[in-house]
PDB file of C-alpha atoms in Angstrom:
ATOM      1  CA  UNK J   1     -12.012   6.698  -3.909  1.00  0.00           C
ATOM      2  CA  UNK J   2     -11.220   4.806  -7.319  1.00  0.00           C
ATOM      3  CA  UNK J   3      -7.376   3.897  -7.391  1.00  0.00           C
ATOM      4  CA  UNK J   4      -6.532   2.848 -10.861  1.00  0.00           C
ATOM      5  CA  UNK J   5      -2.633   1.791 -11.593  1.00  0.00           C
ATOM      6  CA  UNK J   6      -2.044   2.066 -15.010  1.00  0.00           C
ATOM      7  CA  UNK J   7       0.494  -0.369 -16.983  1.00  0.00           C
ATOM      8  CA  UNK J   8       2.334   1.604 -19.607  1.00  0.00           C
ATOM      9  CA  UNK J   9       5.259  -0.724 -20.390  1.00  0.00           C
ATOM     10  CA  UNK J  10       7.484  -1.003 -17.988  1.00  0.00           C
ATOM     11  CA  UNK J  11       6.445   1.741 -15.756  1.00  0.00           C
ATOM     12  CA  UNK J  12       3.062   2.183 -14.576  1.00  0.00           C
ATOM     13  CA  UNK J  13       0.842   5.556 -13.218  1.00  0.00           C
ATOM     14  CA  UNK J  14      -0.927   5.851 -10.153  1.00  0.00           C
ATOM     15  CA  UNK J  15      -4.315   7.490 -10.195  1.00  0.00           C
ATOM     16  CA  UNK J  16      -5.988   8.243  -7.063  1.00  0.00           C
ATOM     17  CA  UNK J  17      -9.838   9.756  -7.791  1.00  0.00           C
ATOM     18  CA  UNK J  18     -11.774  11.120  -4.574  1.00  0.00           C
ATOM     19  CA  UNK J  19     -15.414  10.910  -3.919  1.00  0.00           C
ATOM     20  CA  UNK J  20     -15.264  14.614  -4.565  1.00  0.00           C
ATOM     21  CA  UNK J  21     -13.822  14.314  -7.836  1.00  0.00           C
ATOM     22  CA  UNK J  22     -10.554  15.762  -7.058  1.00  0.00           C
ATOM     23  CA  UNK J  23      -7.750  13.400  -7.834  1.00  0.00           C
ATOM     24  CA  UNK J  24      -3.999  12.912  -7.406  1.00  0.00           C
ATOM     25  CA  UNK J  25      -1.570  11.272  -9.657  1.00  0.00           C
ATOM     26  CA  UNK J  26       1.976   9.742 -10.486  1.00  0.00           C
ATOM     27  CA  UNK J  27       4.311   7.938 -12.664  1.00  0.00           C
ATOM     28  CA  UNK J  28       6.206   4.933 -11.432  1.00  0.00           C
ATOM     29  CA  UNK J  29       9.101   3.126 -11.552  1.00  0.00           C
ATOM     30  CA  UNK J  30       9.206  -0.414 -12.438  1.00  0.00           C
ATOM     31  CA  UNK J  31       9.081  -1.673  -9.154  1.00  0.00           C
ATOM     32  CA  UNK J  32       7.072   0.576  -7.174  1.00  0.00           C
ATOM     33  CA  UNK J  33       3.136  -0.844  -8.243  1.00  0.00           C
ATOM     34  CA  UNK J  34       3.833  -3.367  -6.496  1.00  0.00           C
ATOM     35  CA  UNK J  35       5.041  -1.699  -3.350  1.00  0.00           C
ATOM     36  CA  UNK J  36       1.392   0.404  -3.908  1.00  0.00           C
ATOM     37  CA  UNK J  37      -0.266  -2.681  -4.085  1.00  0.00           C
ATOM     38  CA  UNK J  38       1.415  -3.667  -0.964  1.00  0.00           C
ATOM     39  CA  UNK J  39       0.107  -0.492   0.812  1.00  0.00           C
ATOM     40  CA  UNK J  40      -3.560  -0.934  -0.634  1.00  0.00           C
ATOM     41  CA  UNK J  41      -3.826  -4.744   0.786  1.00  0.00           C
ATOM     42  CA  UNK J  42      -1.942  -4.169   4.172  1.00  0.00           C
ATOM     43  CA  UNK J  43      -4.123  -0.962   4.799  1.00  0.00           C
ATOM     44  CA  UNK J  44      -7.787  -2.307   3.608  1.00  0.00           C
ATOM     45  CA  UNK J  45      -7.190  -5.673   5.667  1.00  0.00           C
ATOM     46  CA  UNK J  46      -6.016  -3.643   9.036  1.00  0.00           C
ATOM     47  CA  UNK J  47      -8.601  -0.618   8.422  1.00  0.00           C
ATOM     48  CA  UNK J  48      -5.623   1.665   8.673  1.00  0.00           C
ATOM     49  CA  UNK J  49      -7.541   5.081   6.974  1.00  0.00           C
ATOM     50  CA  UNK J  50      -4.294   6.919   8.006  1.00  0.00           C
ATOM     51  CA  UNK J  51      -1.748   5.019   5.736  1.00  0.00           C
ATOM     52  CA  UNK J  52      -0.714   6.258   2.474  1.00  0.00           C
ATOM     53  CA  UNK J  53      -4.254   5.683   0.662  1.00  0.00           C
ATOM     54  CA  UNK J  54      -6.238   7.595   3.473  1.00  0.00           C
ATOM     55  CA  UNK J  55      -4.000   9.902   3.836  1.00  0.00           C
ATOM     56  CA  UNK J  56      -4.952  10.258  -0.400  1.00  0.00           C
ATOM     57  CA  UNK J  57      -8.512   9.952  -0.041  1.00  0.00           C
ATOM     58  CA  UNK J  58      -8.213  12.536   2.863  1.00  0.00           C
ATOM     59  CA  UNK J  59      -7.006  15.290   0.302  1.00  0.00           C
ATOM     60  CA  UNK J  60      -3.036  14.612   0.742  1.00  0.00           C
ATOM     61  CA  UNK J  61      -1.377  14.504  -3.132  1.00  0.00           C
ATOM     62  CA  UNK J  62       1.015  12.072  -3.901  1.00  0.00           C
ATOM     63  CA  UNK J  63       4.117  14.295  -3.923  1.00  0.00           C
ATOM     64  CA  UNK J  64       3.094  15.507  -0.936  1.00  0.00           C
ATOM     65  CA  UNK J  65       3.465  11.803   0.425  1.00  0.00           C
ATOM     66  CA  UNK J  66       6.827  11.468  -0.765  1.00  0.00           C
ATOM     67  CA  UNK J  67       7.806  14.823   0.616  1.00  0.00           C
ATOM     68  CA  UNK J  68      10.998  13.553   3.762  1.00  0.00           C
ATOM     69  CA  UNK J  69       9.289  16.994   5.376  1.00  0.00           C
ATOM     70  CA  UNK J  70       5.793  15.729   5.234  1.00  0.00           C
ATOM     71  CA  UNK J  71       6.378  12.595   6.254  1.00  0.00           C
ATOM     72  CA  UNK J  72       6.711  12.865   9.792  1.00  0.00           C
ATOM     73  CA  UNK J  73       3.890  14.932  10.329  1.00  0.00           C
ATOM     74  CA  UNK J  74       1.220  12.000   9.311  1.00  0.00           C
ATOM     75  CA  UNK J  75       0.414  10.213  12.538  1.00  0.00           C
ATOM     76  CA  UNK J  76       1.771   6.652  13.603  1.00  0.00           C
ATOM     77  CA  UNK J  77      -0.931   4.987  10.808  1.00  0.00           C
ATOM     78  CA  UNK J  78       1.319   6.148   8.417  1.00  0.00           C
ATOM     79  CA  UNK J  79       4.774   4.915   9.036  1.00  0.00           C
ATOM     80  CA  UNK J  80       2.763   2.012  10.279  1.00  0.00           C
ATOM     81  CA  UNK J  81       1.654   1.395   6.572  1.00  0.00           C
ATOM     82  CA  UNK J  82       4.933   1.850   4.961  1.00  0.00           C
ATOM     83  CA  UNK J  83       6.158  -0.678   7.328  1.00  0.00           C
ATOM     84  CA  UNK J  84       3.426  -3.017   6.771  1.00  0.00           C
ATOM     85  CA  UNK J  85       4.108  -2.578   3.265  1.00  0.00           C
ATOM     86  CA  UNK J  86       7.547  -3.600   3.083  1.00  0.00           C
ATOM     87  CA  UNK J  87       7.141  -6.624   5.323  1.00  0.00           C
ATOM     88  CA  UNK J  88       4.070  -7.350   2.806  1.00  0.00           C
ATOM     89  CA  UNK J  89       6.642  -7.255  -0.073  1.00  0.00           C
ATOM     90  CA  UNK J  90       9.288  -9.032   2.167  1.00  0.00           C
ATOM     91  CA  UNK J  91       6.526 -12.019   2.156  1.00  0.00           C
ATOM     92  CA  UNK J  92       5.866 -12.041  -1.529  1.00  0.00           C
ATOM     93  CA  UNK J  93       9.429 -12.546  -2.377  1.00  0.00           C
ATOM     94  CA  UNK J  94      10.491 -15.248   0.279  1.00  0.00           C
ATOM     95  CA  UNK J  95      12.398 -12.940   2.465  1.00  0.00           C
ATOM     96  CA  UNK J  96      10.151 -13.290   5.108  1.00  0.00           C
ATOM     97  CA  UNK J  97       7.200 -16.206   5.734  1.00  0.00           C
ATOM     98  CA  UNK J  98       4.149 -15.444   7.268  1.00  0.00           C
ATOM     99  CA  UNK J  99       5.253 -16.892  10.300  1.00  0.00           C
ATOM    100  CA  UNK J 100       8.197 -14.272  10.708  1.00  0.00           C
ATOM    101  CA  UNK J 101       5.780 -11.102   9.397  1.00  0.00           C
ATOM    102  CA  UNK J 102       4.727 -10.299  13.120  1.00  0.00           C
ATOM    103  CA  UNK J 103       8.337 -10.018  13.964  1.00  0.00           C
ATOM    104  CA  UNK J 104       9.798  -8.021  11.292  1.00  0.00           C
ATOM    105  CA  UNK J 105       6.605  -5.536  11.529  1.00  0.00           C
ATOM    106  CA  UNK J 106       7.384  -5.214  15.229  1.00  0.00           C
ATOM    107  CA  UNK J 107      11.549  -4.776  15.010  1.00  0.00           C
ATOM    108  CA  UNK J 108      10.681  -1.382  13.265  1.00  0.00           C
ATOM    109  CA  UNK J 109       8.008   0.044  15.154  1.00  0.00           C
ATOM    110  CA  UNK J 110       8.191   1.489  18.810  1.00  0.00           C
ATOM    111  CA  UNK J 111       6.572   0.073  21.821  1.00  0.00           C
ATOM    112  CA  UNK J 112       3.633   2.859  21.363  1.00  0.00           C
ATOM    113  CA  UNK J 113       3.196   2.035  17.585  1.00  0.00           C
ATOM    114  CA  UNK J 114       3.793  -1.965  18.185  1.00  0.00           C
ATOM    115  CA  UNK J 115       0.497  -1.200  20.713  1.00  0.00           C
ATOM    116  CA  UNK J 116      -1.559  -0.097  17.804  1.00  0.00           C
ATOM    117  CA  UNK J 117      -1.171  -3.265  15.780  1.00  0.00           C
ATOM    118  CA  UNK J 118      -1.288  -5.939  18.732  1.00  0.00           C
ATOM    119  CA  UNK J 119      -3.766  -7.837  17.085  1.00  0.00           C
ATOM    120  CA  UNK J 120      -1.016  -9.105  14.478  1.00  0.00           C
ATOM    121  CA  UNK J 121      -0.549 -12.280  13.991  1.00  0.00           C
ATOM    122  CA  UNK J 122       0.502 -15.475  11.375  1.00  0.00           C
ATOM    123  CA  UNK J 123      -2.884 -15.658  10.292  1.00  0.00           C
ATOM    124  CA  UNK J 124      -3.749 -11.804   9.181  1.00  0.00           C
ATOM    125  CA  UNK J 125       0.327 -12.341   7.614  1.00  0.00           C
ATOM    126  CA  UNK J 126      -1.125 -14.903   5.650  1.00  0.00           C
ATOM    127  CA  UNK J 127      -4.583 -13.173   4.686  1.00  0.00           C
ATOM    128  CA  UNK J 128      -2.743 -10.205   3.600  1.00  0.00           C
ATOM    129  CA  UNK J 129      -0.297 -12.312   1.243  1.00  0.00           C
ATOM    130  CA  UNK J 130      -2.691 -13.762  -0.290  1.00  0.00           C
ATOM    131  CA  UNK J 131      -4.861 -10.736  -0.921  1.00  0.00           C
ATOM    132  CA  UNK J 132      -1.882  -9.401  -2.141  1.00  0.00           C
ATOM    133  CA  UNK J 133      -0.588 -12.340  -4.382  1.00  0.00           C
ATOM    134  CA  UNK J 134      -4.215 -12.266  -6.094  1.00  0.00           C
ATOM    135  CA  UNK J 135      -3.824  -8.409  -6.665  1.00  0.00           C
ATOM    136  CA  UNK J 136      -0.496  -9.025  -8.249  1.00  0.00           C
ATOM    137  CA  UNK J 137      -1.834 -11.641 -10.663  1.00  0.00           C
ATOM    138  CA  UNK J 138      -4.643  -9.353 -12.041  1.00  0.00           C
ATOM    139  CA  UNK J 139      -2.494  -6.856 -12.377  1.00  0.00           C
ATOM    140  CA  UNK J 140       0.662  -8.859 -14.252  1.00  0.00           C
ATOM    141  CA  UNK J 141      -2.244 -10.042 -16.540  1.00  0.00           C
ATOM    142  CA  UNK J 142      -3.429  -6.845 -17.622  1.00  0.00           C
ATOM    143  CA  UNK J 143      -2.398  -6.348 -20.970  1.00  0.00           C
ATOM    144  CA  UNK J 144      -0.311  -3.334 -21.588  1.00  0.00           C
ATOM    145  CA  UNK J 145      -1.581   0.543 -21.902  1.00  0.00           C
ATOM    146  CA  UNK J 146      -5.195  -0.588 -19.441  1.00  0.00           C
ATOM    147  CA  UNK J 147      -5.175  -0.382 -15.662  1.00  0.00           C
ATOM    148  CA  UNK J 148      -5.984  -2.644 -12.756  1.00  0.00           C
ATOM    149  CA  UNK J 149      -9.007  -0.271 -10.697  1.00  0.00           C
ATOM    150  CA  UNK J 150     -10.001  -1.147  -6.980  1.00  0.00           C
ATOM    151  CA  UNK J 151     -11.796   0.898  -4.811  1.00  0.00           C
ATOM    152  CA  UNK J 152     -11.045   2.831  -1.348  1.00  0.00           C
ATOM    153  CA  UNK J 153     -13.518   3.244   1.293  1.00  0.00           C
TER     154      UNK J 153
END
């Protein structure tokens, strides 16, 4: 799946576009490609294919991720993701170091959903902020009306 986020002054559109051809898309608020972004790097790094981007690549439209219904009907991937996503933004902005990613991840998940991400640790916090801190760069330097496009396998 291509993902291309768009920068169209100071909101930005998310374009998902399946193998298939099929695609899904949205406007966004100022704030919230970054908080994509955060999604895509958490999820590729941990090989979640049942966060928000698998769930997209699976068929799911956007709305229908943003849907309070929907939501808790995805599997534990998914609420996984959005936490991992947060804590990924949490690091970019200083509220949280690497060091303290494990910990905040783990303070919103239950025991059974803590199990599924044991292998956490400083070092995949770090990996994943810097992913993510590269990501940001290309797309901040994008000049305005083109998109940043990165692929989902």
């Amino acid at each position: 799946m291509e993902i291309r986020i768009e920068k169209k002054g100071q909101r930005s559109r998310l374009l998902c576009i399946r193998a298939d051809g099929s695609f899904t898309q949205s406007d966004l608020g100022p704030g919230l490609p970054y908080h994509d972004l955060a999604h895509y790097v958490s999820e590729r790094i941990l090989g979640l294919n049942g966060g928000f981007f698998g769930q997209i690549a699976q068929g799911r439209s956007i709305v229908e991720l943003s849907d309070k219904y929907v939501i808790p009907t995805l599997g534990p991937q998914a609420l996984i993701a959005e936490v991992l996503a947060r804590a990924t933004g949490s690091m970019a902005t200083g509220a949280c170091l690497p060091d303290e990613f494990v910990p905040l991840v783990q303070a919103e998940l239950t025991p059974e959903q803590q199990r599924l991400v044991s292998f956490l640790d400083k070092n995949i916090g770090k990996k994943i902020l810097n992913e993510y801190n590269n990501i940001i760069k290309r797309y901040n330097d994008l000049p305005d009306e083109t998109h940043l496009s990165l692929e989902w396998a």
